[in-house]
Amino acid sequence: RKNTKRVPSFRKLLRTSQIKLDNKLKNKQYKQKSAAKKYRKEQKKLREAVRDAISRKPFPLEECKKKQNAGKWEEKEEEDALPLDMMDEDDLKLMEDLAQKASFLTRDLSSNEPVHMKKRKHESVIEKYEKVPRRLQTEPEKELIHLLPIKDKTGIIPQAVEKPVPSVAHDEEEDTEDMEEAEDFNEEPLPVLTPEEMAAQRRQKLQERKMHIAALASAILSEPDSNIKKLKELRAMLMEQDPNVAVIVRKLVMVSLMEIFKDVAPSYKIRPLTEAEKATKVKKETQKLREFEEGLVSQYKFYLENLEQTIKDWKQRKLKKSNVISLKAYKGLAEVAVKCLCELLVALPHFNFHNNIIVLIVPLMNDPSKMISELCVEAVKKLFKQDKLGYASLGVVKVISGLVRGRNYNVRPEVLKVFLHLRIKEVELQKDSEDIAPKKKFMTYKEKRKNLSRMQRKWKKAEEKLERELLEAEASESKEKKLKLHTETLNIVFVTYFRILKKAQKSPLLPAVLEGLAKFAHLINVEFFDDLLIVLHSLIASGDLSYRESLHCILSAFHILSGQGDVLNIDPMKFYTHLYKTLFSLHAGGTNEDIGIVLQCLDVMFAKRRKQVSQQRALAFLKRLSILALHVLPNSSVGILATNRVFMQTFPKMDLLLDNESQGSGVYLPELEEPEHCNAQNTALWELHLLQRHYHPTVQKFASHLIAGAPTEGSGALPLDLTQRSATELFETYCMKGMTFNPPIATVTPRRKDTFSQMDSFVDEELNKQLQQHISETVHHKPLDFAKHLKESSLA
């Protein structure tokens, strides 16, 4: 019959349904599984055959029955046996054939089961166990080496060879020989080395260790993927046991590992793999990367644990059992360990175990050792300055808050002063929550159906897909997430500050708290403003604060009022009065750092609140600041005069103080503590004429500028480099902390002295001749005999 089935064309194959393709794929996978299953069965049979051949031993033959029983059975058989002559030849032949088969003798003829039925089904567990050959306990088990099996017509024949066991007598002889050699070696006295030889030996050992460390580090850095196991070898050198070089080697290994981790660590956090990910098959490159990441994380973890243990041993004054390193050397090791942790804290804020490093570093900020405390404080400051998003800053702030509370506010002020370096400029406030809430970026399906045509919907879908891909590729954190982190961080900071204001007002932490409030006061919630201003005023009125602390209180209060506090109806006159009263308490010597805070206060109190300040108050402060400029250092004078310039340009009628004629009734009362009632309009700024003759050229320029009425143009105007800077910047620019004068003093060329020759110095010719003769003569030194002179003096 002709086969009418045609070969499917390529076009028909293209139209093949997905179901058929899936079925083909399933059939293919099933065949592969079946082949694998068959292969596993063959391997299992092979293993069982090998195992049976090993355990198989010839069974002992059954003992012959007793002669009496044998006789009885023989008699019975004789009685029951049929004579052969009564059987046909065919029957006899069949019986002979059956007798040659083993199954014929052992088979139960009463059963209907086939001959090839396995006997195991009828055997009980006890009978099977009883048939296993016994072995004596004294018989040593021989180890076998399994070889490749041989296959012939009968089947698979396993091959095995006994493993050679060395004789015990031979081992004992070798042990005795080793002991004798060791005894002979111990009997030899060790050579006594001189100090020079010991130093040379130590230098040689140290050089060998250094070369080994350098070789391992360079190998890891050159190919980190393939040489990640060498990290373990390098980390093992942290346990150096040679007492001569142990301290230096451990320090070098600590620093080397720190630099390696900084270079090798990826720019992302490595997470552990799930069970499903481990089970899936991946490419060789992916598997290699996974092994590298797993090894890197584990070695990094062990390294951090070693550093932590070193610091703990030093803190607890513990020594290891080996006693390789002395207690004094442990301090140096602990300092190096802290330095390494600080470097890793700043360099790897994104990597694994960063929170563990924070938990280690923050308590050390309050350490009694000044060096370790400063190291940790500087590291946290660097971390705050470079943390753009806020994850690391939030973790550090949480730990610091817990530390301050746990130590009952008995910590160093430097611990709280690190909050001043936080990069927080805006937070998520309640009144702006609607504006900050994320707006809808993409249209819903209903909106598209309602507002767009079919073609427009298609284009819109493509645009949205492209935008999503761009956002994913950009991988930039959203502003809302950043604001949330900053808000949470600042909430913890304010909770810490408010606890100290409430419970520990006489604590040495109060200056740091007031300084922090002054910086972040504009970010405080409006609900706390009234209570906070009352607390600040009560602190100033109590008189327990130092001058610097009271200035911070004033600055905090005006920062609060300059931000959201504009909506509050609060009169800060008492803060103006306190600053006016205490201006003359400023230090005029080298410790004039408080001037910077005063300049910030004046900027917030007058420049940013010009509409709420009266003319009398501005005139009183202008006069008192001019008096103060005569007594302070030049950089402070420059800052104060720059503030006076702002006063004269901001408030009208300030040029009244440049005229000698008095305005209105009354006399100026400089000792009065109320700026509103001191009649400052009836005085003049005569201090500016004295400041015109100041030794500092910049002070002279400012004084001349103010006398001219602080013009912005013309001959009396200041140069641009002075007008574009604020008073605080000018104060810091002209600071003399480095014992340098700014601007530098011009060097004066020394006058040339009249030079004259030695011969021309004597006009008299005879004197010159005698001088030449005396110079040309050779001088004969006679030996001094002190004993002769002593004798002569004693005789006289």
PDB file of N, CA, C and O in Angstrom, residues 378-434:
ATOM      1  N   GLU A 378      36.593  61.216  64.776  1.00  0.00           N
ATOM      2  CA  GLU A 378      36.911  61.701  63.429  1.00  0.00           C
ATOM      3  C   GLU A 378      36.323  60.791  62.349  1.00  0.00           C
ATOM      4  O   GLU A 378      35.850  61.258  61.307  1.00  0.00           O
ATOM      5  N   ALA A 379      36.339  59.489  62.605  1.00  0.00           N
ATOM      6  CA  ALA A 379      35.766  58.555  61.626  1.00  0.00           C
ATOM      7  C   ALA A 379      34.262  58.773  61.464  1.00  0.00           C
ATOM      8  O   ALA A 379      33.735  58.773  60.344  1.00  0.00           O
ATOM      9  N   VAL A 380      33.565  58.983  62.585  1.00  0.00           N
ATOM     10  CA  VAL A 380      32.109  59.210  62.523  1.00  0.00           C
ATOM     11  C   VAL A 380      31.814  60.539  61.815  1.00  0.00           C
ATOM     12  O   VAL A 380      30.861  60.644  61.031  1.00  0.00           O
ATOM     13  N   LYS A 381      32.629  61.552  62.063  1.00  0.00           N
ATOM     14  CA  LYS A 381      32.441  62.834  61.375  1.00  0.00           C
ATOM     15  C   LYS A 381      32.592  62.682  59.860  1.00  0.00           C
ATOM     16  O   LYS A 381      31.789  63.212  59.085  1.00  0.00           O
ATOM     17  N   LYS A 382      33.624  61.942  59.443  1.00  0.00           N
ATOM     18  CA  LYS A 382      33.818  61.711  58.003  1.00  0.00           C
ATOM     19  C   LYS A 382      32.630  60.959  57.408  1.00  0.00           C
ATOM     20  O   LYS A 382      32.186  61.260  56.293  1.00  0.00           O
ATOM     21  N   LEU A 383      32.136  59.977  58.163  1.00  0.00           N
ATOM     22  CA  LEU A 383      30.997  59.200  57.673  1.00  0.00           C
ATOM     23  C   LEU A 383      29.771  60.090  57.491  1.00  0.00           C
ATOM     24  O   LEU A 383      29.050  59.986  56.481  1.00  0.00           O
ATOM     25  N   PHE A 384      29.515  60.981  58.443  1.00  0.00           N
ATOM     26  CA  PHE A 384      28.371  61.897  58.338  1.00  0.00           C
ATOM     27  C   PHE A 384      28.523  62.832  57.140  1.00  0.00           C
ATOM     28  O   PHE A 384      27.550  63.109  56.432  1.00  0.00           O
ATOM     29  N   LYS A 385      29.737  63.311  56.913  1.00  0.00           N
ATOM     30  CA  LYS A 385      29.940  64.281  55.831  1.00  0.00           C
ATOM     31  C   LYS A 385      29.765  63.656  54.451  1.00  0.00           C
ATOM     32  O   LYS A 385      29.276  64.303  53.531  1.00  0.00           O
ATOM     33  N   GLN A 386      30.164  62.381  54.283  1.00  0.00           N
ATOM     34  CA  GLN A 386      30.104  61.771  52.961  1.00  0.00           C
ATOM     35  C   GLN A 386      28.819  60.977  52.732  1.00  0.00           C
ATOM     36  O   GLN A 386      28.589  60.490  51.624  1.00  0.00           O
ATOM     37  N   ASP A 387      27.982  60.822  53.761  1.00  0.00           N
ATOM     38  CA  ASP A 387      26.747  60.051  53.623  1.00  0.00           C
ATOM     39  C   ASP A 387      25.679  60.921  52.981  1.00  0.00           C
ATOM     40  O   ASP A 387      25.090  61.783  53.632  1.00  0.00           O
ATOM     41  N   LYS A 388      25.406  60.683  51.700  1.00  0.00           N
ATOM     42  CA  LYS A 388      24.454  61.519  50.970  1.00  0.00           C
ATOM     43  C   LYS A 388      23.016  61.088  51.190  1.00  0.00           C
ATOM     44  O   LYS A 388      22.119  61.916  51.259  1.00  0.00           O
ATOM     45  N   LEU A 389      22.795  59.779  51.293  1.00  0.00           N
ATOM     46  CA  LEU A 389      21.425  59.284  51.423  1.00  0.00           C
ATOM     47  C   LEU A 389      20.942  59.299  52.868  1.00  0.00           C
ATOM     48  O   LEU A 389      19.887  59.837  53.172  1.00  0.00           O
ATOM     49  N   GLY A 390      21.712  58.708  53.777  1.00  0.00           N
ATOM     50  CA  GLY A 390      21.345  58.773  55.187  1.00  0.00           C
ATOM     51  C   GLY A 390      21.205  57.447  55.888  1.00  0.00           C
ATOM     52  O   GLY A 390      20.894  57.416  57.084  1.00  0.00           O
ATOM     53  N   TYR A 391      21.447  56.318  55.202  1.00  0.00           N
ATOM     54  CA  TYR A 391      21.320  55.013  55.853  1.00  0.00           C
ATOM     55  C   TYR A 391      22.349  54.859  56.974  1.00  0.00           C
ATOM     56  O   TYR A 391      22.020  54.490  58.106  1.00  0.00           O
ATOM     57  N   ALA A 392      23.621  55.113  56.655  1.00  0.00           N
ATOM     58  CA  ALA A 392      24.685  54.956  57.650  1.00  0.00           C
ATOM     59  C   ALA A 392      24.528  55.944  58.789  1.00  0.00           C
ATOM     60  O   ALA A 392      24.734  55.602  59.958  1.00  0.00           O
ATOM     61  N   SER A 393      24.135  57.191  58.480  1.00  0.00           N
ATOM     62  CA  SER A 393      23.956  58.202  59.526  1.00  0.00           C
ATOM     63  C   SER A 393      22.857  57.789  60.502  1.00  0.00           C
ATOM     64  O   SER A 393      22.992  57.955  61.716  1.00  0.00           O
ATOM     65  N   LEU A 394      21.780  57.237  59.967  1.00  0.00           N
ATOM     66  CA  LEU A 394      20.686  56.791  60.838  1.00  0.00           C
ATOM     67  C   LEU A 394      21.154  55.693  61.790  1.00  0.00           C
ATOM     68  O   LEU A 394      20.825  55.707  62.986  1.00  0.00           O
ATOM     69  N   GLY A 395      21.941  54.746  61.279  1.00  0.00           N
ATOM     70  CA  GLY A 395      22.445  53.680  62.139  1.00  0.00           C
ATOM     71  C   GLY A 395      23.339  54.207  63.245  1.00  0.00           C
ATOM     72  O   GLY A 395      23.227  53.790  64.414  1.00  0.00           O
ATOM     73  N   VAL A 396      24.230  55.150  62.925  1.00  0.00           N
ATOM     74  CA  VAL A 396      25.135  55.707  63.938  1.00  0.00           C
ATOM     75  C   VAL A 396      24.358  56.503  64.984  1.00  0.00           C
ATOM     76  O   VAL A 396      24.616  56.402  66.193  1.00  0.00           O
ATOM     77  N   VAL A 397      23.384  57.299  64.543  1.00  0.00           N
ATOM     78  CA  VAL A 397      22.605  58.130  65.476  1.00  0.00           C
ATOM     79  C   VAL A 397      21.818  57.258  66.451  1.00  0.00           C
ATOM     80  O   VAL A 397      21.719  57.557  67.646  1.00  0.00           O
ATOM     81  N   LYS A 398      21.267  56.143  65.963  1.00  0.00           N
ATOM     82  CA  LYS A 398      20.540  55.234  66.850  1.00  0.00           C
ATOM     83  C   LYS A 398      21.444  54.677  67.941  1.00  0.00           C
ATOM     84  O   LYS A 398      21.078  54.626  69.121  1.00  0.00           O
ATOM     85  N   VAL A 399      22.657  54.254  67.549  1.00  0.00           N
ATOM     86  CA  VAL A 399      23.578  53.667  68.530  1.00  0.00           C
ATOM     87  C   VAL A 399      24.050  54.733  69.530  1.00  0.00           C
ATOM     88  O   VAL A 399      24.164  54.464  70.733  1.00  0.00           O
ATOM     89  N   ILE A 400      24.316  55.959  69.058  1.00  0.00           N
ATOM     90  CA  ILE A 400      24.748  57.029  69.974  1.00  0.00           C
ATOM     91  C   ILE A 400      23.644  57.365  70.967  1.00  0.00           C
ATOM     92  O   ILE A 400      23.893  57.556  72.166  1.00  0.00           O
ATOM     93  N   SER A 401      22.406  57.445  70.491  1.00  0.00           N
ATOM     94  CA  SER A 401      21.281  57.737  71.392  1.00  0.00           C
ATOM     95  C   SER A 401      21.156  56.665  72.475  1.00  0.00           C
ATOM     96  O   SER A 401      20.962  56.974  73.658  1.00  0.00           O
ATOM     97  N   GLY A 402      21.275  55.397  72.062  1.00  0.00           N
ATOM     98  CA  GLY A 402      21.218  54.320  73.053  1.00  0.00           C
ATOM     99  C   GLY A 402      22.375  54.363  74.026  1.00  0.00           C
ATOM    100  O   GLY A 402      22.214  54.079  75.225  1.00  0.00           O
ATOM    101  N   LEU A 403      23.577  54.738  73.543  1.00  0.00           N
ATOM    102  CA  LEU A 403      24.752  54.836  74.416  1.00  0.00           C
ATOM    103  C   LEU A 403      24.575  55.934  75.464  1.00  0.00           C
ATOM    104  O   LEU A 403      24.861  55.734  76.655  1.00  0.00           O
ATOM    105  N   VAL A 404      24.088  57.108  75.035  1.00  0.00           N
ATOM    106  CA  VAL A 404      23.899  58.230  75.968  1.00  0.00           C
ATOM    107  C   VAL A 404      22.868  57.868  77.030  1.00  0.00           C
ATOM    108  O   VAL A 404      23.058  58.146  78.233  1.00  0.00           O
ATOM    109  N   ARG A 405      21.802  57.252  76.613  1.00  0.00           N
ATOM    110  CA  ARG A 405      20.763  56.872  77.569  1.00  0.00           C
ATOM    111  C   ARG A 405      21.234  55.746  78.494  1.00  0.00           C
ATOM    112  O   ARG A 405      20.939  55.743  79.692  1.00  0.00           O
ATOM    113  N   GLY A 406      21.977  54.782  77.921  1.00  0.00           N
ATOM    114  CA  GLY A 406      22.435  53.659  78.729  1.00  0.00           C
ATOM    115  C   GLY A 406      23.478  54.053  79.756  1.00  0.00           C
ATOM    116  O   GLY A 406      23.536  53.473  80.850  1.00  0.00           O
ATOM    117  N   ARG A 407      24.312  55.044  79.452  1.00  0.00           N
ATOM    118  CA  ARG A 407      25.331  55.519  80.402  1.00  0.00           C
ATOM    119  C   ARG A 407      24.791  56.597  81.332  1.00  0.00           C
ATOM    120  O   ARG A 407      25.581  57.241  82.045  1.00  0.00           O
ATOM    121  N   ASN A 408      23.475  56.818  81.298  1.00  0.00           N
ATOM    122  CA  ASN A 408      22.839  57.822  82.172  1.00  0.00           C
ATOM    123  C   ASN A 408      23.433  59.213  81.940  1.00  0.00           C
ATOM    124  O   ASN A 408      23.720  59.956  82.879  1.00  0.00           O
ATOM    125  N   TYR A 409      23.640  59.556  80.657  1.00  0.00           N
ATOM    126  CA  TYR A 409      24.119  60.877  80.212  1.00  0.00           C
ATOM    127  C   TYR A 409      25.529  61.184  80.701  1.00  0.00           C
ATOM    128  O   TYR A 409      25.946  62.342  80.719  1.00  0.00           O
ATOM    129  N   ASN A 410      26.257  60.158  81.104  1.00  0.00           N
ATOM    130  CA  ASN A 410      27.627  60.344  81.588  1.00  0.00           C
ATOM    131  C   ASN A 410      28.597  59.960  80.465  1.00  0.00           C
ATOM    132  O   ASN A 410      29.294  58.948  80.528  1.00  0.00           O
ATOM    133  N   VAL A 411      28.623  60.773  79.428  1.00  0.00           N
ATOM    134  CA  VAL A 411      29.514  60.546  78.288  1.00  0.00           C
ATOM    135  C   VAL A 411      30.246  61.843  77.972  1.00  0.00           C
ATOM    136  O   VAL A 411      29.926  62.909  78.508  1.00  0.00           O
ATOM    137  N   ARG A 412      31.225  61.727  77.095  1.00  0.00           N
ATOM    138  CA  ARG A 412      31.983  62.917  76.699  1.00  0.00           C
ATOM    139  C   ARG A 412      31.133  63.834  75.824  1.00  0.00           C
ATOM    140  O   ARG A 412      30.306  63.354  75.031  1.00  0.00           O
ATOM    141  N   PRO A 413      31.350  65.147  75.904  1.00  0.00           N
ATOM    142  CA  PRO A 413      30.600  66.065  75.021  1.00  0.00           C
ATOM    143  C   PRO A 413      30.892  65.826  73.537  1.00  0.00           C
ATOM    144  O   PRO A 413      30.045  66.110  72.689  1.00  0.00           O
ATOM    145  N   GLU A 414      32.102  65.303  73.227  1.00  0.00           N
ATOM    146  CA  GLU A 414      32.444  65.076  71.817  1.00  0.00           C
ATOM    147  C   GLU A 414      31.508  64.058  71.158  1.00  0.00           C
ATOM    148  O   GLU A 414      31.324  64.078  69.941  1.00  0.00           O
ATOM    149  N   VAL A 415      30.931  63.146  71.982  1.00  0.00           N
ATOM    150  CA  VAL A 415      30.021  62.143  71.432  1.00  0.00           C
ATOM    151  C   VAL A 415      28.788  62.811  70.836  1.00  0.00           C
ATOM    152  O   VAL A 415      28.294  62.412  69.774  1.00  0.00           O
ATOM    153  N   LEU A 416      28.274  63.850  71.510  1.00  0.00           N
ATOM    154  CA  LEU A 416      27.099  64.555  71.001  1.00  0.00           C
ATOM    155  C   LEU A 416      27.461  65.604  69.958  1.00  0.00           C
ATOM    156  O   LEU A 416      26.631  65.953  69.119  1.00  0.00           O
ATOM    157  N   LYS A 417      28.691  66.105  69.997  1.00  0.00           N
ATOM    158  CA  LYS A 417      29.069  67.148  69.039  1.00  0.00           C
ATOM    159  C   LYS A 417      29.183  66.622  67.614  1.00  0.00           C
ATOM    160  O   LYS A 417      29.184  67.418  66.665  1.00  0.00           O
ATOM    161  N   VAL A 418      29.295  65.293  67.465  1.00  0.00           N
ATOM    162  CA  VAL A 418      29.354  64.756  66.090  1.00  0.00           C
ATOM    163  C   VAL A 418      28.032  64.964  65.367  1.00  0.00           C
ATOM    164  O   VAL A 418      27.996  64.943  64.131  1.00  0.00           O
ATOM    165  N   PHE A 419      26.925  65.177  66.101  1.00  0.00           N
ATOM    166  CA  PHE A 419      25.635  65.444  65.450  1.00  0.00           C
ATOM    167  C   PHE A 419      25.680  66.714  64.603  1.00  0.00           C
ATOM    168  O   PHE A 419      24.885  66.863  63.673  1.00  0.00           O
ATOM    169  N   LEU A 420      26.586  67.616  64.923  1.00  0.00           N
ATOM    170  CA  LEU A 420      26.668  68.883  64.176  1.00  0.00           C
ATOM    171  C   LEU A 420      27.148  68.671  62.740  1.00  0.00           C
ATOM    172  O   LEU A 420      26.995  69.568  61.904  1.00  0.00           O
ATOM    173  N   HIS A 421      27.727  67.506  62.456  1.00  0.00           N
ATOM    174  CA  HIS A 421      28.251  67.236  61.112  1.00  0.00           C
ATOM    175  C   HIS A 421      27.259  66.460  60.252  1.00  0.00           C
ATOM    176  O   HIS A 421      27.625  66.009  59.152  1.00  0.00           O
ATOM    177  N   LEU A 422      26.048  66.276  60.724  1.00  0.00           N
ATOM    178  CA  LEU A 422      25.027  65.592  59.929  1.00  0.00           C
ATOM    179  C   LEU A 422      24.639  66.443  58.721  1.00  0.00           C
ATOM    180  O   LEU A 422      24.461  67.661  58.839  1.00  0.00           O
ATOM    181  N   ARG A 423      24.480  65.780  57.576  1.00  0.00           N
ATOM    182  CA  ARG A 423      24.097  66.489  56.337  1.00  0.00           C
ATOM    183  C   ARG A 423      22.576  66.493  56.206  1.00  0.00           C
ATOM    184  O   ARG A 423      22.001  65.846  55.340  1.00  0.00           O
ATOM    185  N   ILE A 424      21.932  67.234  57.091  1.00  0.00           N
ATOM    186  CA  ILE A 424      20.467  67.315  57.063  1.00  0.00           C
ATOM    187  C   ILE A 424      20.090  68.782  56.881  1.00  0.00           C
ATOM    188  O   ILE A 424      20.350  69.612  57.757  1.00  0.00           O
ATOM    189  N   LYS A 425      19.484  69.078  55.750  1.00  0.00           N
ATOM    190  CA  LYS A 425      19.074  70.447  55.463  1.00  0.00           C
ATOM    191  C   LYS A 425      17.566  70.610  55.378  1.00  0.00           C
ATOM    192  O   LYS A 425      17.054  71.708  55.529  1.00  0.00           O
ATOM    193  N   GLU A 426      16.859  69.515  55.126  1.00  0.00           N
ATOM    194  CA  GLU A 426      15.402  69.572  55.082  1.00  0.00           C
ATOM    195  C   GLU A 426      14.841  68.238  55.539  1.00  0.00           C
ATOM    196  O   GLU A 426      15.471  67.192  55.381  1.00  0.00           O
ATOM    197  N   VAL A 427      13.655  68.319  56.138  1.00  0.00           N
ATOM    198  CA  VAL A 427      12.980  67.123  56.638  1.00  0.00           C
ATOM    199  C   VAL A 427      11.530  67.150  56.184  1.00  0.00           C
ATOM    200  O   VAL A 427      11.041  68.149  55.638  1.00  0.00           O
ATOM    201  N   GLU A 428      10.834  66.052  56.453  1.00  0.00           N
ATOM    202  CA  GLU A 428       9.430  65.932  56.072  1.00  0.00           C
ATOM    203  C   GLU A 428       8.571  66.484  57.199  1.00  0.00           C
ATOM    204  O   GLU A 428       8.394  65.843  58.236  1.00  0.00           O
ATOM    205  N   LEU A 429       8.086  67.701  57.025  1.00  0.00           N
ATOM    206  CA  LEU A 429       7.277  68.356  58.055  1.00  0.00           C
ATOM    207  C   LEU A 429       5.804  68.057  57.845  1.00  0.00           C
ATOM    208  O   LEU A 429       5.370  67.724  56.744  1.00  0.00           O
ATOM    209  N   GLN A 430       5.020  68.241  58.910  1.00  0.00           N
ATOM    210  CA  GLN A 430       3.599  67.900  58.831  1.00  0.00           C
ATOM    211  C   GLN A 430       2.845  68.816  57.884  1.00  0.00           C
ATOM    212  O   GLN A 430       1.981  68.385  57.140  1.00  0.00           O
ATOM    213  N   LYS A 431       3.181  70.068  57.892  1.00  0.00           N
ATOM    214  CA  LYS A 431       2.420  71.006  57.066  1.00  0.00           C
ATOM    215  C   LYS A 431       2.714  70.815  55.571  1.00  0.00           C
ATOM    216  O   LYS A 431       1.927  71.215  54.736  1.00  0.00           O
ATOM    217  N   ASP A 432       3.858  70.184  55.266  1.00  0.00           N
ATOM    218  CA  ASP A 432       4.210  69.975  53.869  1.00  0.00           C
ATOM    219  C   ASP A 432       3.944  68.545  53.401  1.00  0.00           C
ATOM    220  O   ASP A 432       4.420  68.131  52.354  1.00  0.00           O
ATOM    221  N   SER A 433       3.210  67.783  54.216  1.00  0.00           N
ATOM    222  CA  SER A 433       3.032  66.364  53.881  1.00  0.00           C
ATOM    223  C   SER A 433       2.253  66.195  52.579  1.00  0.00           C
ATOM    224  O   SER A 433       2.508  65.282  51.814  1.00  0.00           O
ATOM    225  N   GLU A 434       1.335  67.092  52.304  1.00  0.00           N
ATOM    226  CA  GLU A 434       0.565  66.970  51.061  1.00  0.00           C
ATOM    227  C   GLU A 434       1.436  67.264  49.841  1.00  0.00           C
ATOM    228  O   GLU A 434       1.296  66.660  48.791  1.00  0.00           O
TER     229      GLU A 434
END
